[in-house]
Amino acid sequence: MIRKKESKGSSTNKRVLIELLASSECSYCAPAADVVYRVASQYDNIEVAIVNIDSPEGISIAKKHGIMSIPAIIINGKTAFIGIPPADIILHDAIKKAM
């Protein structure tokens, strides 16, 4: 698992964890990671975790959330997207709801 903290924006809101279930063999996962990191970089209270779907942790998370395909984005323990968010603003909205 890779964790990255970004530091920009307001820190008055609660901490947000974004987990991206992905695989190195998935052609959509790298673009999904780009979107997640780009949006997360605008906040200082977001932790991003890229979780390999083939790892024991990834398998456990996928089972827990009923995820059958990747990439999948989970925000604070709730499945937010399967696939790539169609626009950054949609991911921003999901993050703001989690704060």
mmCIF file with all atom_site columns, C-alpha atoms in Angstrom:
data_model
loop_
_atom_site.group_PDB
_atom_site.id
_atom_site.type_symbol
_atom_site.label_atom_id
_atom_site.label_alt_id
_atom_site.label_comp_id
_atom_site.label_asym_id
_atom_site.label_entity_id
_atom_site.label_seq_id
_atom_site.pdbx_PDB_ins_code
_atom_site.Cartn_x
_atom_site.Cartn_y
_atom_site.Cartn_z
_atom_site.occupancy
_atom_site.B_iso_or_equiv
_atom_site.pdbx_formal_charge
_atom_site.auth_seq_id
_atom_site.auth_comp_id
_atom_site.auth_asym_id
_atom_site.auth_atom_id
_atom_site.pdbx_PDB_model_num
ATOM 1  C CA . MET A 1 1  ? 0.000   0.000  0.000   1.00 0.00 ? 1  MET A CA 1
ATOM 2  C CA . ILE A 1 2  ? 1.270   3.471  -0.861  1.00 0.00 ? 2  ILE A CA 1
ATOM 3  C CA . ARG A 1 3  ? 0.196   6.375  1.290   1.00 0.00 ? 3  ARG A CA 1
ATOM 4  C CA . LYS A 1 4  ? 0.653   9.972  0.274   1.00 0.00 ? 4  LYS A CA 1
ATOM 5  C CA . LYS A 1 5  ? -0.337  13.117 2.131   1.00 0.00 ? 5  LYS A CA 1
ATOM 6  C CA . GLU A 1 6  ? -0.840  16.334 0.244   1.00 0.00 ? 6  GLU A CA 1
ATOM 7  C CA . SER A 1 7  ? -0.791  19.774 1.832   1.00 0.00 ? 7  SER A CA 1
ATOM 8  C CA . LYS A 1 8  ? -2.874  22.551 0.367   1.00 0.00 ? 8  LYS A CA 1
ATOM 9  C CA . GLY A 1 9  ? -6.230  24.044 1.278   1.00 0.00 ? 9  GLY A CA 1
ATOM 10 C CA . SER A 1 10 ? -8.048  24.199 4.590   1.00 0.00 ? 10 SER A CA 1
ATOM 11 C CA . SER A 1 11 ? -7.288  21.879 7.490   1.00 0.00 ? 11 SER A CA 1
ATOM 12 C CA . THR A 1 12 ? -10.431 22.672 9.486   1.00 0.00 ? 12 THR A CA 1
ATOM 13 C CA . ASN A 1 13 ? -12.387 19.705 8.141   1.00 0.00 ? 13 ASN A CA 1
ATOM 14 C CA . LYS A 1 14 ? -12.108 16.110 9.325   1.00 0.00 ? 14 LYS A CA 1
ATOM 15 C CA . ARG A 1 15 ? -9.524  13.748 7.914   1.00 0.00 ? 15 ARG A CA 1
ATOM 16 C CA . VAL A 1 16 ? -10.461 11.907 4.717   1.00 0.00 ? 16 VAL A CA 1
ATOM 17 C CA . LEU A 1 17 ? -9.052  8.580  3.551   1.00 0.00 ? 17 LEU A CA 1
ATOM 18 C CA . ILE A 1 18 ? -9.282  7.786  -0.144  1.00 0.00 ? 18 ILE A CA 1
ATOM 19 C CA . GLU A 1 19 ? -8.479  4.195  -1.044  1.00 0.00 ? 19 GLU A CA 1
ATOM 20 C CA . LEU A 1 20 ? -7.984  3.361  -4.704  1.00 0.00 ? 20 LEU A CA 1
ATOM 21 C CA . LEU A 1 21 ? -8.260  -0.339 -5.462  1.00 0.00 ? 21 LEU A CA 1
ATOM 22 C CA . ALA A 1 22 ? -6.051  -0.895 -8.473  1.00 0.00 ? 22 ALA A CA 1
ATOM 23 C CA . SER A 1 23 ? -3.686  -3.213 -10.299 1.00 0.00 ? 23 SER A CA 1
ATOM 24 C CA . SER A 1 24 ? -0.553  -2.559 -12.322 1.00 0.00 ? 24 SER A CA 1
ATOM 25 C CA . GLU A 1 25 ? -2.138  -4.555 -15.159 1.00 0.00 ? 25 GLU A CA 1
ATOM 26 C CA . CYS A 1 26 ? -5.253  -2.341 -15.278 1.00 0.00 ? 26 CYS A CA 1
ATOM 27 C CA . SER A 1 27 ? -5.189  0.253  -18.075 1.00 0.00 ? 27 SER A CA 1
ATOM 28 C CA . TYR A 1 28 ? -7.744  2.471  -16.293 1.00 0.00 ? 28 TYR A CA 1
ATOM 29 C CA . CYS A 1 29 ? -6.064  2.428  -12.875 1.00 0.00 ? 29 CYS A CA 1
ATOM 30 C CA . ALA A 1 30 ? -3.190  4.838  -13.632 1.00 0.00 ? 30 ALA A CA 1
ATOM 31 C CA . PRO A 1 31 ? -5.559  7.535  -14.976 1.00 0.00 ? 31 PRO A CA 1
ATOM 32 C CA . ALA A 1 32 ? -7.811  6.998  -11.929 1.00 0.00 ? 32 ALA A CA 1
ATOM 33 C CA . ALA A 1 33 ? -4.786  7.450  -9.646  1.00 0.00 ? 33 ALA A CA 1
ATOM 34 C CA . ASP A 1 34 ? -3.899  10.662 -11.512 1.00 0.00 ? 34 ASP A CA 1
ATOM 35 C CA . VAL A 1 35 ? -7.393  12.046 -10.846 1.00 0.00 ? 35 VAL A CA 1
ATOM 36 C CA . VAL A 1 36 ? -7.275  11.036 -7.177  1.00 0.00 ? 36 VAL A CA 1
ATOM 37 C CA . TYR A 1 37 ? -3.844  12.594 -6.586  1.00 0.00 ? 37 TYR A CA 1
ATOM 38 C CA . ARG A 1 38 ? -4.721  15.750 -8.551  1.00 0.00 ? 38 ARG A CA 1
ATOM 39 C CA . VAL A 1 39 ? -7.885  16.351 -6.534  1.00 0.00 ? 39 VAL A CA 1
ATOM 40 C CA . ALA A 1 40 ? -6.337  15.284 -3.203  1.00 0.00 ? 40 ALA A CA 1
ATOM 41 C CA . SER A 1 41 ? -3.487  17.752 -3.711  1.00 0.00 ? 41 SER A CA 1
ATOM 42 C CA . GLN A 1 42 ? -5.982  20.569 -3.204  1.00 0.00 ? 42 GLN A CA 1
ATOM 43 C CA . TYR A 1 43 ? -6.630  19.550 0.424   1.00 0.00 ? 43 TYR A CA 1
ATOM 44 C CA . ASP A 1 44 ? -4.334  19.097 3.398   1.00 0.00 ? 44 ASP A CA 1
ATOM 45 C CA . ASN A 1 45 ? -6.488  16.636 5.311   1.00 0.00 ? 45 ASN A CA 1
ATOM 46 C CA . ILE A 1 46 ? -6.593  13.811 2.771   1.00 0.00 ? 46 ILE A CA 1
ATOM 47 C CA . GLU A 1 47 ? -4.649  10.587 2.893   1.00 0.00 ? 47 GLU A CA 1
ATOM 48 C CA . VAL A 1 48 ? -4.494  8.541  -0.304  1.00 0.00 ? 48 VAL A CA 1
ATOM 49 C CA . ALA A 1 49 ? -3.858  4.799  -0.275  1.00 0.00 ? 49 ALA A CA 1
ATOM 50 C CA . ILE A 1 50 ? -3.329  2.842  -3.478  1.00 0.00 ? 50 ILE A CA 1
ATOM 51 C CA . VAL A 1 51 ? -4.259  -0.751 -2.648  1.00 0.00 ? 51 VAL A CA 1
ATOM 52 C CA . ASN A 1 52 ? -3.284  -3.598 -4.971  1.00 0.00 ? 52 ASN A CA 1
ATOM 53 C CA . ILE A 1 53 ? -6.434  -5.608 -5.641  1.00 0.00 ? 53 ILE A CA 1
ATOM 54 C CA . ASP A 1 54 ? -4.369  -8.814 -5.725  1.00 0.00 ? 54 ASP A CA 1
ATOM 55 C CA . SER A 1 55 ? -2.993  -8.319 -2.198  1.00 0.00 ? 55 SER A CA 1
ATOM 56 C CA . PRO A 1 56 ? -4.708  -9.868 0.831   1.00 0.00 ? 56 PRO A CA 1
ATOM 57 C CA . GLU A 1 57 ? -5.728  -6.353 1.929   1.00 0.00 ? 57 GLU A CA 1
ATOM 58 C CA . GLY A 1 58 ? -7.121  -5.556 -1.533  1.00 0.00 ? 58 GLY A CA 1
ATOM 59 C CA . ILE A 1 59 ? -9.082  -8.797 -1.681  1.00 0.00 ? 59 ILE A CA 1
ATOM 60 C CA . SER A 1 60 ? -10.511 -8.121 1.786   1.00 0.00 ? 60 SER A CA 1
ATOM 61 C CA . ILE A 1 61 ? -11.551 -4.561 0.900   1.00 0.00 ? 61 ILE A CA 1
ATOM 62 C CA . ALA A 1 62 ? -13.127 -5.688 -2.383  1.00 0.00 ? 62 ALA A CA 1
ATOM 63 C CA . LYS A 1 63 ? -15.128 -8.411 -0.618  1.00 0.00 ? 63 LYS A CA 1
ATOM 64 C CA . LYS A 1 64 ? -16.243 -6.035 2.136   1.00 0.00 ? 64 LYS A CA 1
ATOM 65 C CA . HIS A 1 65 ? -17.572 -3.512 -0.397  1.00 0.00 ? 65 HIS A CA 1
ATOM 66 C CA . GLY A 1 66 ? -18.816 -5.989 -3.018  1.00 0.00 ? 66 GLY A CA 1
ATOM 67 C CA . ILE A 1 67 ? -16.417 -4.574 -5.609  1.00 0.00 ? 67 ILE A CA 1
ATOM 68 C CA . MET A 1 68 ? -16.157 -6.699 -8.743  1.00 0.00 ? 68 MET A CA 1
ATOM 69 C CA . SER A 1 69 ? -14.101 -4.428 -11.016 1.00 0.00 ? 69 SER A CA 1
ATOM 70 C CA . ILE A 1 70 ? -11.308 -1.884 -10.812 1.00 0.00 ? 70 ILE A CA 1
ATOM 71 C CA . PRO A 1 71 ? -10.404 0.871  -10.461 1.00 0.00 ? 71 PRO A CA 1
ATOM 72 C CA . ALA A 1 72 ? -12.597 1.484  -7.451  1.00 0.00 ? 72 ALA A CA 1
ATOM 73 C CA . ILE A 1 73 ? -12.444 4.545  -5.218  1.00 0.00 ? 73 ILE A CA 1
ATOM 74 C CA . ILE A 1 74 ? -13.476 4.265  -1.580  1.00 0.00 ? 74 ILE A CA 1
ATOM 75 C CA . ILE A 1 75 ? -13.804 7.416  0.519   1.00 0.00 ? 75 ILE A CA 1
ATOM 76 C CA . ASN A 1 76 ? -13.853 7.011  4.304   1.00 0.00 ? 76 ASN A CA 1
ATOM 77 C CA . GLY A 1 77 ? -14.970 3.403  4.006   1.00 0.00 ? 77 GLY A CA 1
ATOM 78 C CA . LYS A 1 78 ? -17.762 3.979  1.486   1.00 0.00 ? 78 LYS A CA 1
ATOM 79 C CA . THR A 1 79 ? -17.581 3.053  -2.184  1.00 0.00 ? 79 THR A CA 1
ATOM 80 C CA . ALA A 1 80 ? -17.639 6.320  -4.130  1.00 0.00 ? 80 ALA A CA 1
ATOM 81 C CA . PHE A 1 81 ? -16.781 5.270  -7.702  1.00 0.00 ? 81 PHE A CA 1
ATOM 82 C CA . ILE A 1 82 ? -16.216 2.206  -9.802  1.00 0.00 ? 82 ILE A CA 1
ATOM 83 C CA . GLY A 1 83 ? -14.094 3.315  -12.736 1.00 0.00 ? 83 GLY A CA 1
ATOM 84 C CA . ILE A 1 84 ? -12.635 6.753  -13.317 1.00 0.00 ? 84 ILE A CA 1
ATOM 85 C CA . PRO A 1 85 ? -14.670 9.726  -12.060 1.00 0.00 ? 85 PRO A CA 1
ATOM 86 C CA . PRO A 1 86 ? -15.940 11.494 -15.200 1.00 0.00 ? 86 PRO A CA 1
ATOM 87 C CA . ALA A 1 87 ? -14.791 14.908 -13.916 1.00 0.00 ? 87 ALA A CA 1
ATOM 88 C CA . ASP A 1 88 ? -12.616 16.221 -11.084 1.00 0.00 ? 88 ASP A CA 1
ATOM 89 C CA . ILE A 1 89 ? -15.537 18.219 -9.683  1.00 0.00 ? 89 ILE A CA 1
ATOM 90 C CA . ILE A 1 90 ? -17.469 15.007 -9.033  1.00 0.00 ? 90 ILE A CA 1
ATOM 91 C CA . LEU A 1 91 ? -14.622 13.660 -6.906  1.00 0.00 ? 91 LEU A CA 1
ATOM 92 C CA . HIS A 1 92 ? -14.394 17.051 -5.150  1.00 0.00 ? 92 HIS A CA 1
ATOM 93 C CA . ASP A 1 93 ? -18.105 16.774 -4.306  1.00 0.00 ? 93 ASP A CA 1
ATOM 94 C CA . ALA A 1 94 ? -17.672 13.247 -2.930  1.00 0.00 ? 94 ALA A CA 1
ATOM 95 C CA . ILE A 1 95 ? -14.750 14.413 -0.776  1.00 0.00 ? 95 ILE A CA 1
ATOM 96 C CA . LYS A 1 96 ? -16.690 17.410 0.544   1.00 0.00 ? 96 LYS A CA 1
ATOM 97 C CA . LYS A 1 97 ? -19.575 15.121 1.533   1.00 0.00 ? 97 LYS A CA 1
ATOM 98 C CA . ALA A 1 98 ? -17.112 12.958 3.473   1.00 0.00 ? 98 ALA A CA 1
ATOM 99 C CA . MET A 1 99 ? -15.736 15.940 5.417   1.00 0.00 ? 99 MET A CA 1
#
